[in-house]
Amino acid sequence: MSDKQLMETIEKELIIDGTGKTKEIAYGEIFAKLRKQIYNEVNGVVLHMEPQQVYLLEMEEKTFTEKFLGLLMPKTKEAIYIKLKIVVTVKLIYT
């Protein structure tokens, strides 16, 4: 049995965007994308991910009116677009 250290800590910087009806939904989508992107980019078993820094690059709030058949029952809807730069510390075991 060898005493070789297998765990490594790396830091990654990612720019990710997301949209949603509310800010909470948009942020949830961003962090779901973050998780998927980290798993796709690293070669190894991810043990722990921790965002260290989060920077807001862009935020847009759009309000629009939606009408059924172009005329009836107007509804006001909102869409929020958020773009973040996230610095993440990842602990993993290389395989």
C-alpha atoms as one frame of an Amber mdcrd trajectory, in Angstrom:
protein
   0.000   0.000   0.000   1.400   3.421  -0.918   1.091   6.643   1.034   0.457
   8.807  -2.017  -1.813  11.830  -1.528  -4.750  11.551  -3.939  -6.795  14.611
  -2.990  -6.095  17.898  -4.727  -7.624  21.348  -4.366  -8.042  23.520  -7.450
  -9.636  26.899  -8.052 -11.756  27.578 -11.133 -13.257  30.817 -12.414 -16.467
  30.496 -14.436 -18.878  32.922 -16.093 -22.434  31.587 -16.043 -25.834  33.095
 -16.810 -29.397  32.160 -15.982 -32.969  33.330 -16.443 -36.153  32.946 -14.474
 -39.409  34.496 -13.346 -37.759  35.608 -10.096 -34.211  36.288  -8.941 -34.283
  33.138  -6.811 -35.144  30.965  -9.822 -32.426  32.621 -11.931 -29.796  32.119
  -9.194 -30.926  28.501  -8.752 -30.462  27.891 -12.473 -26.989  29.474 -12.376
 -25.786  27.261  -9.522 -27.279  24.140 -11.146 -25.320  25.008 -14.312 -22.218
  25.634 -12.176 -22.425  22.153 -10.670 -22.820  20.499 -14.097 -20.006  22.524
 -15.632 -17.556  21.675 -12.821 -18.337  17.948 -13.110 -17.790  18.119 -16.893
 -14.524  20.095 -16.720 -12.584  18.206 -14.044 -11.124  14.750 -14.526 -11.675
  13.032 -11.235 -14.124  12.471  -8.414 -15.411  15.760  -6.979 -15.515  15.637
  -3.186 -16.416  19.225  -2.371 -17.274  22.474  -4.213 -17.376  25.843  -2.503
 -17.947  29.227  -4.154 -15.336  31.656  -2.830 -16.327  34.818  -4.711 -19.391
  35.819  -6.722 -19.407  38.901  -8.962 -22.516  40.310 -10.655 -21.631  41.079
 -14.269 -25.086  41.823 -15.653 -28.717  41.861 -14.527 -31.729  42.642 -16.695
 -35.342  42.741 -15.584 -37.883  42.626 -18.397 -41.599  43.159 -18.000 -43.927
  42.326 -20.864 -47.620  41.881 -21.455 -48.851  38.570 -22.798 -52.285  38.388
 -24.418 -54.327  35.338 -25.342 -54.878  35.311 -29.135 -53.244  38.735 -29.288
 -56.290  40.529 -27.811 -57.840  38.832 -24.813 -56.880  38.474 -21.155 -53.635
  40.487 -20.903 -51.161  39.235 -18.288 -48.069  41.067 -17.110 -45.052  38.774
 -16.874 -41.496  39.306 -15.697 -38.255  37.682 -16.774 -34.921  38.225 -15.061
 -31.543  37.591 -16.701 -28.454  37.375 -14.460 -24.821  36.857 -15.462 -22.257
  36.031 -12.748 -18.529  35.428 -12.474 -17.972  32.757  -9.828 -14.657  31.654
  -8.328 -14.998  28.099  -6.986 -12.654  25.972  -4.888 -12.963  22.297  -5.840
 -11.554  19.373  -3.838 -11.217  16.236  -5.908  -9.464  12.921  -6.273  -7.826
  12.359  -9.650  -8.532   8.978 -11.173
